[in-house]
Coordinates of C-alpha atoms (C1' of nucleotides) in Angstrom, one line a residue:
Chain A
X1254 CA 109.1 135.2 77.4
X1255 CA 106.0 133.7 75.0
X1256 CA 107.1 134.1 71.2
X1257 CA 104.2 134.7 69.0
X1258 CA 104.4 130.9 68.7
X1259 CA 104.0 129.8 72.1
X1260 CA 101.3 132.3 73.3
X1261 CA 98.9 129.5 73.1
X1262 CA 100.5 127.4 75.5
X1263 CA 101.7 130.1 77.6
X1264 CA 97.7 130.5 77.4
X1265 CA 96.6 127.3 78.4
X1266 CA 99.0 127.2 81.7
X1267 CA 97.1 129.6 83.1
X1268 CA 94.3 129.3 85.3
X1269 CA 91.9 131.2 82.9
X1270 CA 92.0 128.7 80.1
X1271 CA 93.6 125.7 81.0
X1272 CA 91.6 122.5 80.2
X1273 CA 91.2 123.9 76.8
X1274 CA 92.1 121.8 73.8
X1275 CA 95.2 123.3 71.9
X1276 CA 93.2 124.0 68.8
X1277 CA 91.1 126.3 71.0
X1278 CA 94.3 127.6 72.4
X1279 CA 95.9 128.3 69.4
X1280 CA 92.2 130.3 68.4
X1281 CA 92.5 132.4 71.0
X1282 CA 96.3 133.4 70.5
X1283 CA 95.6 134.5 67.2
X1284 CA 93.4 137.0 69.1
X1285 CA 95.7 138.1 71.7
X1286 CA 98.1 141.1 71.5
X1287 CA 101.7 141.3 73.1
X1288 CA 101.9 144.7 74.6
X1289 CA 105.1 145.4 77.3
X1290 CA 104.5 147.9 80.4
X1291 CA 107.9 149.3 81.9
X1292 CA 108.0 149.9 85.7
X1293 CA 105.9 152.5 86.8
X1294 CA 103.7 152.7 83.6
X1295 CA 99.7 153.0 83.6
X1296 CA 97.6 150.6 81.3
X1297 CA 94.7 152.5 82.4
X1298 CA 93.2 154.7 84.5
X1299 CA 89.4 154.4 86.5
X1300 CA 87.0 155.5 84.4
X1301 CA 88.3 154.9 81.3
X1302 CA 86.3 152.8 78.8
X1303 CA 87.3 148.8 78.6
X1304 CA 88.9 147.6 75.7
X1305 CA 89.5 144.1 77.1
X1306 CA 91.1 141.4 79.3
X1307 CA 94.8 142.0 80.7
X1308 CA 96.6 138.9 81.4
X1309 CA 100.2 139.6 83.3
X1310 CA 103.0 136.7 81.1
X1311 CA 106.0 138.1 83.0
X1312 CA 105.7 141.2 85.3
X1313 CA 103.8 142.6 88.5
X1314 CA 100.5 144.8 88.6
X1315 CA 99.0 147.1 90.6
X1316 CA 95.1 147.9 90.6
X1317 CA 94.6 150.5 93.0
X1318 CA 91.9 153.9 93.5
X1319 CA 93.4 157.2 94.0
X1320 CA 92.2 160.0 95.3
X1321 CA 91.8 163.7 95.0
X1322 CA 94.0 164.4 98.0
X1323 CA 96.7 162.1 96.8
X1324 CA 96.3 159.2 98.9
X1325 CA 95.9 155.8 97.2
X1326 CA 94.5 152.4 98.4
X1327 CA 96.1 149.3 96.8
X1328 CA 92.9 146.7 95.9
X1329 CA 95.2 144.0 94.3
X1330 CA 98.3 143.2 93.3
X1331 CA 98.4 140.4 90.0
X1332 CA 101.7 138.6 89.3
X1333 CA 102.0 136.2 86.8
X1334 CA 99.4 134.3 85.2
X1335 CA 97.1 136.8 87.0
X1336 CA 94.6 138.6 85.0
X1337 CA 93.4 142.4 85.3
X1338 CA 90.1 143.9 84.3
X1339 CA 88.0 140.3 84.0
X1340 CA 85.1 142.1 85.0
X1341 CA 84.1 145.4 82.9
X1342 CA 84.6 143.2 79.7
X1343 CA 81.1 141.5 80.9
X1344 CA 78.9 144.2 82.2
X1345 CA 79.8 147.3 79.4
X1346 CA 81.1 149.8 82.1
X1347 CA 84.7 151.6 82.3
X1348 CA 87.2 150.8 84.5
X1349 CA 86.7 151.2 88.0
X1350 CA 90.1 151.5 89.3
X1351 CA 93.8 151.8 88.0
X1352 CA 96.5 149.7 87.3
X1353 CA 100.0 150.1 86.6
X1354 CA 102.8 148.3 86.3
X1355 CA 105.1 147.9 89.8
X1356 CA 107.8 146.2 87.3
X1357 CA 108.6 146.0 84.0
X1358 CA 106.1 143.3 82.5
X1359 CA 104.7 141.6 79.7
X1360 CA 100.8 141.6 78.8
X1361 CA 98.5 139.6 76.9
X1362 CA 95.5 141.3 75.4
X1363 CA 92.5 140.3 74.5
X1364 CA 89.7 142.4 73.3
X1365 CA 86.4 142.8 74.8
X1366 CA 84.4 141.1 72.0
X1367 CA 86.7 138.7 71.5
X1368 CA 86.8 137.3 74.6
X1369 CA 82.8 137.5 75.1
X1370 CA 82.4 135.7 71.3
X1371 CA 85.2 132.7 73.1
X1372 CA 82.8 132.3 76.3
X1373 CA 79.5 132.2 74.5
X1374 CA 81.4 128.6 72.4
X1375 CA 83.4 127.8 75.6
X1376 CA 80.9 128.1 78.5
X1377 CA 83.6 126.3 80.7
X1378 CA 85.7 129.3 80.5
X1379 CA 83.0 131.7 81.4
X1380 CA 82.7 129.4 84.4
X1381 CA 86.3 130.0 84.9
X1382 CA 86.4 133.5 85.2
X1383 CA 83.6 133.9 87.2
X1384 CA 85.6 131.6 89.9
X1385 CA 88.9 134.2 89.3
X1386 CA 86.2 136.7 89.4
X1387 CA 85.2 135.6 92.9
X1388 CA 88.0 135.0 94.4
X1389 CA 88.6 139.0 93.4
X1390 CA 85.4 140.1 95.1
X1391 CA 86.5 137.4 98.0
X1392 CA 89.9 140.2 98.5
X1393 CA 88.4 143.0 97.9
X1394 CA 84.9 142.1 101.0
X1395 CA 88.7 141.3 103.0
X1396 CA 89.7 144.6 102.2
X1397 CA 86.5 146.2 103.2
X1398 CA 86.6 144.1 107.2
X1399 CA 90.1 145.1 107.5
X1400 CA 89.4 148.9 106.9
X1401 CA 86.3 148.8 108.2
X1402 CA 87.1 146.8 111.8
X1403 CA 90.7 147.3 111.9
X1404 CA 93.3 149.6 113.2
X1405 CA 96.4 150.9 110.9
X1406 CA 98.5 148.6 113.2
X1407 CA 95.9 145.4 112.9
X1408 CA 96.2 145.9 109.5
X1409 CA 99.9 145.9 109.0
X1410 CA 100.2 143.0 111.4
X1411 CA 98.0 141.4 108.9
X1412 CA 99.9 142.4 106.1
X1413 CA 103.3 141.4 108.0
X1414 CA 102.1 137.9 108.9
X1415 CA 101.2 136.9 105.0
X1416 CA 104.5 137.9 103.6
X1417 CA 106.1 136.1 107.0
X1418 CA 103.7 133.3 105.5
X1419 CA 104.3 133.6 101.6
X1420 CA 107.9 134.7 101.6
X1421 CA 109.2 134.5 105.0
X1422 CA 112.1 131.8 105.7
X1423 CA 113.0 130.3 109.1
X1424 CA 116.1 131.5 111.0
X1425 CA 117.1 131.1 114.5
X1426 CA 115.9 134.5 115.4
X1427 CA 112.8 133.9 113.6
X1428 CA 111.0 134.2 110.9
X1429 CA 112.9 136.8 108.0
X1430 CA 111.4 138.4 104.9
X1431 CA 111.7 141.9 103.1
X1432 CA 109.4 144.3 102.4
X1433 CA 108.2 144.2 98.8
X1434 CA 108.8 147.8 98.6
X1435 CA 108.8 151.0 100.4
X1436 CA 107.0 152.2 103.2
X1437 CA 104.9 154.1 101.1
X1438 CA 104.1 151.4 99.1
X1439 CA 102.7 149.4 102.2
X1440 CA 100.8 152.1 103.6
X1441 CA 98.8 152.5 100.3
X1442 CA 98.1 149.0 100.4
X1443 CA 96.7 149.5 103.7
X1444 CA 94.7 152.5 102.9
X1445 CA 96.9 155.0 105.1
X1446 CA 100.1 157.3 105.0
X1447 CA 103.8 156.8 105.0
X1448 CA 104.2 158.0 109.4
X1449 CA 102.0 155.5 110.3
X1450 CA 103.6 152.7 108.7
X1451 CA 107.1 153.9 110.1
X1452 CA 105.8 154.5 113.7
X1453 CA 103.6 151.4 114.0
X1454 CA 107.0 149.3 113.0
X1455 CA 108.8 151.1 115.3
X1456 CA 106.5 150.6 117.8
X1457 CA 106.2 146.6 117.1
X1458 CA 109.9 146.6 117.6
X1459 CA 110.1 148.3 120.7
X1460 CA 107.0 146.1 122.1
X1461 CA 109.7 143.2 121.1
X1462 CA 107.1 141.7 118.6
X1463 CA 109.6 142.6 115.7
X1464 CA 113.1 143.1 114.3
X1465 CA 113.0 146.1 111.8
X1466 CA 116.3 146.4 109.8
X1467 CA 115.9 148.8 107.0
X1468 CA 113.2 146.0 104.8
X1469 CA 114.3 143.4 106.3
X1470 CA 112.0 142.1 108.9
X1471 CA 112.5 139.3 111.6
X1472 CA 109.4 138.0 113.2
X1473 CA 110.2 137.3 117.0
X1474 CA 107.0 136.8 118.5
X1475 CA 104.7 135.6 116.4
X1476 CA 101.5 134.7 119.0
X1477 CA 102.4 138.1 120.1
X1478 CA 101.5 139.6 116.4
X1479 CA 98.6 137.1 116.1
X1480 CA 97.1 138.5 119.5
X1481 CA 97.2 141.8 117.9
X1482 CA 94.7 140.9 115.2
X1483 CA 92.2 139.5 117.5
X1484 CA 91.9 142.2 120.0
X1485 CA 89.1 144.8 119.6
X1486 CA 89.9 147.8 118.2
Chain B
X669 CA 53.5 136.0 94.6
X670 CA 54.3 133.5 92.3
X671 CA 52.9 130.4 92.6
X672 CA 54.5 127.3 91.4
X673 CA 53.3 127.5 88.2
X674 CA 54.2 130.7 87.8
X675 CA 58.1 130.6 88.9
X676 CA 58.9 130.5 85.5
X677 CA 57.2 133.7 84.4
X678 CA 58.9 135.0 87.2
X679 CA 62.3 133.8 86.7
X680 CA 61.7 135.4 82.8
X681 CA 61.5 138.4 84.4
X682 CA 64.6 139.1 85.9
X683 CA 67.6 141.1 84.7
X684 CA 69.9 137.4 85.3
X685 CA 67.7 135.5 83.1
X686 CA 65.5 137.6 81.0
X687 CA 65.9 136.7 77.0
X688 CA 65.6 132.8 77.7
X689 CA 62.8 131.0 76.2
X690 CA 59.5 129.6 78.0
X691 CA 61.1 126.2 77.6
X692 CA 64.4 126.7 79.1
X693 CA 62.7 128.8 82.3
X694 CA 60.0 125.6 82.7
X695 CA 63.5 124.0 83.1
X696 CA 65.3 126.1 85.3
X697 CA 61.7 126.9 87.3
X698 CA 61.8 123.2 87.9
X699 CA 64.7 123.3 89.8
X700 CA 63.9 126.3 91.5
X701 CA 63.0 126.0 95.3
X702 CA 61.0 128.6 97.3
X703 CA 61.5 129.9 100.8
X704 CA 60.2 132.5 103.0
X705 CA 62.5 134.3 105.7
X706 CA 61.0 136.6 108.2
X707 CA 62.6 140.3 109.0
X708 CA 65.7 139.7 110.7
X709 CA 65.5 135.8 109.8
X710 CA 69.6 135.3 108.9
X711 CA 69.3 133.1 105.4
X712 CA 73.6 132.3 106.1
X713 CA 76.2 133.2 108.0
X714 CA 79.5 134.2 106.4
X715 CA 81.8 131.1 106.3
X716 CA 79.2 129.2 105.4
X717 CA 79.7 126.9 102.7
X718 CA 77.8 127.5 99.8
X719 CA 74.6 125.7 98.6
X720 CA 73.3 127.5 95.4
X721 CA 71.8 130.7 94.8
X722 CA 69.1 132.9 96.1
X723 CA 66.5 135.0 94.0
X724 CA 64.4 137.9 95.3
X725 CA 61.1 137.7 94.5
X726 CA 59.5 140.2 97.6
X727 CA 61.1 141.5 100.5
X728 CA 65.0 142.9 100.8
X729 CA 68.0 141.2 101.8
X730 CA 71.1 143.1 103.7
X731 CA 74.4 141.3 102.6
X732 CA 77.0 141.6 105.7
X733 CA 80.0 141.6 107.4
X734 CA 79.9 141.5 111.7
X735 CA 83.1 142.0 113.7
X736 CA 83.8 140.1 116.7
X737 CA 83.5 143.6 118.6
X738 CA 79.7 143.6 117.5
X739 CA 80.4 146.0 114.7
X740 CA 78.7 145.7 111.1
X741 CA 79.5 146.8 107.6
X742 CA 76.7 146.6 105.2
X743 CA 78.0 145.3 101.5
X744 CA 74.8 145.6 100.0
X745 CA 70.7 145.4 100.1
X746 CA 68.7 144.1 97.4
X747 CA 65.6 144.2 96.8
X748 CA 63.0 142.4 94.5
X749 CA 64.6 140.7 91.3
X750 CA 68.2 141.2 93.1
X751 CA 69.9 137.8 93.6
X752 CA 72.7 136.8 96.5
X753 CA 75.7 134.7 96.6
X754 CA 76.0 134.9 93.0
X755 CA 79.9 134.4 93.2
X756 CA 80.6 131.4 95.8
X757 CA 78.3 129.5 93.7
X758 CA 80.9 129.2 91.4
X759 CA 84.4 129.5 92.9
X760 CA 83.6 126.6 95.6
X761 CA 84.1 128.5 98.4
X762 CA 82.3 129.7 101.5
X763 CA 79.9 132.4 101.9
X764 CA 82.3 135.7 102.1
X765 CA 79.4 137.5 104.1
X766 CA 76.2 136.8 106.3
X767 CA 72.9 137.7 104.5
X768 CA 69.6 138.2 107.0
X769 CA 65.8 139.5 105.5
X770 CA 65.5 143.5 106.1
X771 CA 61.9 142.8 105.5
X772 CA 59.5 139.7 105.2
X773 CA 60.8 137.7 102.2
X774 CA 60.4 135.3 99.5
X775 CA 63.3 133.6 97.9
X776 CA 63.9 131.4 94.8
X777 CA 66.5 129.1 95.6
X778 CA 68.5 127.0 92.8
X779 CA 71.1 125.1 94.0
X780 CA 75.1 125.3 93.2
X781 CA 75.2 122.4 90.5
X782 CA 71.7 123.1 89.2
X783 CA 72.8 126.4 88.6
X784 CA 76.7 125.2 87.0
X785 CA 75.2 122.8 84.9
X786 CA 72.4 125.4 83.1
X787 CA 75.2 127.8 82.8
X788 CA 77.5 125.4 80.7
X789 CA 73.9 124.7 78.5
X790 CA 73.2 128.2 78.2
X791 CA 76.5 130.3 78.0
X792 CA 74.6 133.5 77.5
X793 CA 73.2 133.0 81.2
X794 CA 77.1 132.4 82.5
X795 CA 77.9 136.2 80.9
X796 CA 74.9 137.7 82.5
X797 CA 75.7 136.2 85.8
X798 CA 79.1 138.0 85.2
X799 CA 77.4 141.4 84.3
X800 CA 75.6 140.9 88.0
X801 CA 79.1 140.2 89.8
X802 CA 80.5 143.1 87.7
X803 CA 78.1 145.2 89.2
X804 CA 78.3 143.7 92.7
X805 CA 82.2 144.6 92.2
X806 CA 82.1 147.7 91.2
X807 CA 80.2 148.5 94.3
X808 CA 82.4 146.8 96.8
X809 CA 84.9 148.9 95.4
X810 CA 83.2 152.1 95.8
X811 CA 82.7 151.0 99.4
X812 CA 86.4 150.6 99.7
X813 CA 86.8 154.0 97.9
X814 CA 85.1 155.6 100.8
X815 CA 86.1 153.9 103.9
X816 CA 89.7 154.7 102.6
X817 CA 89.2 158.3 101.5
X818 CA 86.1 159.7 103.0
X819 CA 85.4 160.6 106.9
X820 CA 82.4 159.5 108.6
X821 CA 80.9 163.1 107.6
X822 CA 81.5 162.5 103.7
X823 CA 80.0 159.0 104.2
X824 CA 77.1 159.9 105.7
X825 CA 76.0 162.9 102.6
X826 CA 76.7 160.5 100.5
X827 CA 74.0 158.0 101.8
X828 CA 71.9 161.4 102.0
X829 CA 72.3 162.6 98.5
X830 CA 71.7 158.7 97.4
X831 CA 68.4 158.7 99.1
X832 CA 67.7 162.2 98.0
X833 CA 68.0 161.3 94.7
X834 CA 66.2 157.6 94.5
X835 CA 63.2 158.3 96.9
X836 CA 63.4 162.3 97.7
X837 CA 60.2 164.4 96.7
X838 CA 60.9 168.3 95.9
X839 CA 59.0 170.1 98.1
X840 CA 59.0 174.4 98.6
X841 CA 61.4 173.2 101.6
X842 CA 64.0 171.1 99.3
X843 CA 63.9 167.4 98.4
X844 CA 62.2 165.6 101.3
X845 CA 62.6 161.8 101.8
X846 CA 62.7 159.1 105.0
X847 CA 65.5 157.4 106.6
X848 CA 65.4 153.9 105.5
X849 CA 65.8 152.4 109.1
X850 CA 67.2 153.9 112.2
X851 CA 70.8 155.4 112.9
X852 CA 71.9 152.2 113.9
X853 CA 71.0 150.2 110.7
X854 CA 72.7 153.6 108.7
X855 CA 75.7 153.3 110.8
X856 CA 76.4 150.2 109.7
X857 CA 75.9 151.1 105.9
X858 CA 78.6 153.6 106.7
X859 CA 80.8 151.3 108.7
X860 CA 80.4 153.8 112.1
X861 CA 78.7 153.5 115.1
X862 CA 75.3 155.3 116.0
X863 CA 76.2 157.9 117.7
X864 CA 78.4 159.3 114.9
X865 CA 75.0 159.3 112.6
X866 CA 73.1 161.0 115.2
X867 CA 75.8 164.0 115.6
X868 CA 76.8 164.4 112.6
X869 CA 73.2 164.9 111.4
X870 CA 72.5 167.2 114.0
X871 CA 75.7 169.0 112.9
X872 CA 74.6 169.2 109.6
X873 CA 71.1 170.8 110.4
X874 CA 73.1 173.3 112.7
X875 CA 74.9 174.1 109.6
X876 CA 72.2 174.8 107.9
X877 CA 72.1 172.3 105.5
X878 CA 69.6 169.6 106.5
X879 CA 66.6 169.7 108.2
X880 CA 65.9 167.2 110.6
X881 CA 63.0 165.9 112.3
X882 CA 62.7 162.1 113.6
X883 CA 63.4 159.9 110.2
X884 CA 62.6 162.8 108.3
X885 CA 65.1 164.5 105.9
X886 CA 65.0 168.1 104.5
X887 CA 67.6 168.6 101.9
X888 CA 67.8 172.8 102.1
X889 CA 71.2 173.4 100.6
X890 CA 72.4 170.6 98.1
X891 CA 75.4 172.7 96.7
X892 CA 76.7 173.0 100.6
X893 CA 76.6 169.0 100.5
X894 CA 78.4 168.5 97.0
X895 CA 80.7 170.3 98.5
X896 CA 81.3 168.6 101.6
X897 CA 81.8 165.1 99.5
X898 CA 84.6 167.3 97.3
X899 CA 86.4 168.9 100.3
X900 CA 89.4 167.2 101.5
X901 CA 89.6 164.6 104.2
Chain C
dA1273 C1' 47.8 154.2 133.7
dC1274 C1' 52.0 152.3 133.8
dC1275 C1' 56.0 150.0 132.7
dA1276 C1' 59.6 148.0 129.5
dG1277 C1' 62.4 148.4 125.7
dG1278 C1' 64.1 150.4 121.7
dC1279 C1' 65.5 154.8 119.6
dT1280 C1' 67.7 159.2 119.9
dG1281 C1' 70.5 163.2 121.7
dC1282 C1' 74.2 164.7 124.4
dG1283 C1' 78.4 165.6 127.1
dA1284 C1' 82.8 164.2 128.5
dC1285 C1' 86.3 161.5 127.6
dT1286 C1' 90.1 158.4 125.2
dA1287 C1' 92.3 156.7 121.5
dA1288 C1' 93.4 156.6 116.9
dA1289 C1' 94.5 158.7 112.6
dG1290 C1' 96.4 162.0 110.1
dT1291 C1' 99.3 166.5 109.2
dC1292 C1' 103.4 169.3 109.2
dA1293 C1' 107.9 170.2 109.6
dC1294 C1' 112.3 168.7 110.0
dT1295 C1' 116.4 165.5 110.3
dG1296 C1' 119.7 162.4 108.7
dG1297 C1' 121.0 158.4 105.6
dC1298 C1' 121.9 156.5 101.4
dA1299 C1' 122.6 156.1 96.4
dC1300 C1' 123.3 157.8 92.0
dA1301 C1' 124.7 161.2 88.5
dC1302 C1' 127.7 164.5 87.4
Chain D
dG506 C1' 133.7 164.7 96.0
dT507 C1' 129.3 167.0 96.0
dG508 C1' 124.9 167.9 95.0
dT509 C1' 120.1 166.1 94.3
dG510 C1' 116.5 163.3 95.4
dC511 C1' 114.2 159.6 97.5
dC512 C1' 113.5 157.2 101.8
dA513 C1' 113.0 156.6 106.7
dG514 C1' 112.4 158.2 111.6
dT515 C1' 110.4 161.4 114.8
dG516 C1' 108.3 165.1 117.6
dA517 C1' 104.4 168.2 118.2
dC518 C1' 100.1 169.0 117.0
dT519 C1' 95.0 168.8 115.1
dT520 C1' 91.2 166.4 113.8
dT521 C1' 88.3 162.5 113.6
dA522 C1' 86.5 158.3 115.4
dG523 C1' 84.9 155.8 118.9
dT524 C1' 83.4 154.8 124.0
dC525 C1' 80.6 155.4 128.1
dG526 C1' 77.0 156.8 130.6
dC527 C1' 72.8 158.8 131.0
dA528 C1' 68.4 161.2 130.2
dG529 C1' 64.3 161.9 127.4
dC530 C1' 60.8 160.0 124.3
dC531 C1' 57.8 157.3 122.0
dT532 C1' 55.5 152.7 121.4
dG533 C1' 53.2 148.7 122.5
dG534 C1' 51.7 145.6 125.9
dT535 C1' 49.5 144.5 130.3

DNA sequence: ACCAGGCTGCGACTAAAGTCACTGGCACAC
DNA sequence: GTGTGCCAGTGACTTTAGTCGCAGCCTGGT
């Protein structure tokens, strides 16, 4: 955990800023705020007006859209060294979706004008957000395929196979991971409802594609998954 | 139409670049290239890798995704002074989408490092480039907010009401305007197939709401379609 | 005039998605 | 222990989305 005296070079090892000279570091720090988020905890809701740049030091976040029927659809999650909100600190407008904290985590701050005033005498860094800023807009066109061409079931295959691929480890029965969280948690990343997720990993299972075991999850067949996502509808 | 000499009035004149002196547009307009594309001409295909950015001076682009199952899902259309590909230029990856002229076109063209390198001269050009993307982003996510949350029906008022509102005329009838394209090209705005457009239209005129004759739409109850986008799923 | 091809409107059907209601399991607090 | 509350599984059902096939229409070309 960054003491006031290392924020600069907890700074410069992230993405955002690294390349920058530690006198420009150390500028920057003095600008940055410490703020902790326990679990659960919003920083901000859509719409409200943007006060600056989150970056995540320790933690997890969740920027997601909610709806009026209570549904939600996860668009990112950010774990450290991630940033939240790089955007509406450039073109004036509010916030256009939610995040909160999915654990307890520590944030950097730094204020919209700020931030602007470092970019216009650092044009490398403005260059560097707008490459995180792409990759963002990269996940969130995936999003829109996924719910656009793709069942429920496509898309948790989809979302199976990349923690299989981030966090799975071999075994002789396959390939094991857990889920991240609950089965409500999965389906709003997948834009649907709690059944759905519980019925299609049933139904994986019974197909023979899967082992379920409360979050734990054993890959049996994976060119059997991977078929899944390249059949039509 | 610009002609050569001109590119750099022209350049001055749109929202990316506007505020930069004669000098610095003789500059950029020097690197500039110029292309025409004819309707339905494809200017990339997703995947693509990235060669610089593209400027609207006539004509209207569709930025798009196409499933293997011969489905589409419109991101955006941009018309004169709108630019394309603004983000791969700088994160060094591929074109996320395909992008094809809705209409006859003529495009500016200014390639990745041309582009990189004025930025870094001229940081106030890197944050309005970022204003652009924020604005891109905040409609992708609006996209993702209704293919999540809203049924075809929603969808489909919501284009309606859009129109309505940017190109409707009142009349004694209600606000009058013209499909853009055919049900097909809307269906794919919407992320639905044709024959979804075509009923549900038809269902709204039963209803009362619209009316509808060939590519021309009556709005004759606006608070009935409010309240179709606020009822629940 | 006539034909070809794209656009539109249906009807009938299938398949997904989502809703509702309920069950049982497990963990934690008291 | 014994509630209390969250979580997972499931059956029965409704609604929405999407598919297929076809017929009518208009347009532009020959």
């Amino acid at each position: 955990m960054p003491e006031p005296a290392n924020v600069a070079s907890a700074l410069g090892a992230l993405p955002l800023f690294s390349g920058l000279s530690p006198d420009e570091l150390r500028l920057l720090a003095a600008h940055a705020v410490r703020k902790r988020f326990a679990q659960g905890e919003l920083l901000f809701s859509e719409g409200d007006p943007c006060r600056g740049l989150h970056i995540i030091a320790t933690g997890k976040l969740r920027i997601f859209k909610s709806s009026s029927s209570g549904r939600e659809q996860v668009l990112a999650v950010e774990g450290p060294g991630g940033s939240v909100a790089e955007l509406p600190v450039f073109d004036g407008g509010s916030y256009p979706a939610s995040v909160s904290a999915v654990e307890d985590s520590q944030i950097l701050f730094i204020s919209r004008d700020e931030l602007r005033r470092f970019c216009l005498d650092h044009p490398e860094v403005a260059l560097k957000i707008l490459a995180v800023v792409g990759a963002r807009l990269r996940r969130l066109v995936g999003i829109i395929e996924e719910l656009s061409f793709a069942t429920v079931r496509q898309r948790l295959v989809a979302a199976l196979l990349r923690l299989a691929q981030n966090e799975g480890t071999r075994t002789p029965q396959g390939i094991e991971f857990q889920l991240p969280g609950t089965h409500q948690d999965l389906a709003h990343q997948l834009g649907t409802v709690r059944e759905l997720v519980s019925r299609n990993l049933m139904r994986l299972q019974a197909e023979g594609l899967l082992h379920v075991e409360a979050r734990s999850i054993v890959v049996r067949d994976m060119p059997g998954l991977t078929a899944i996502l390249e059949s039509n509808p």
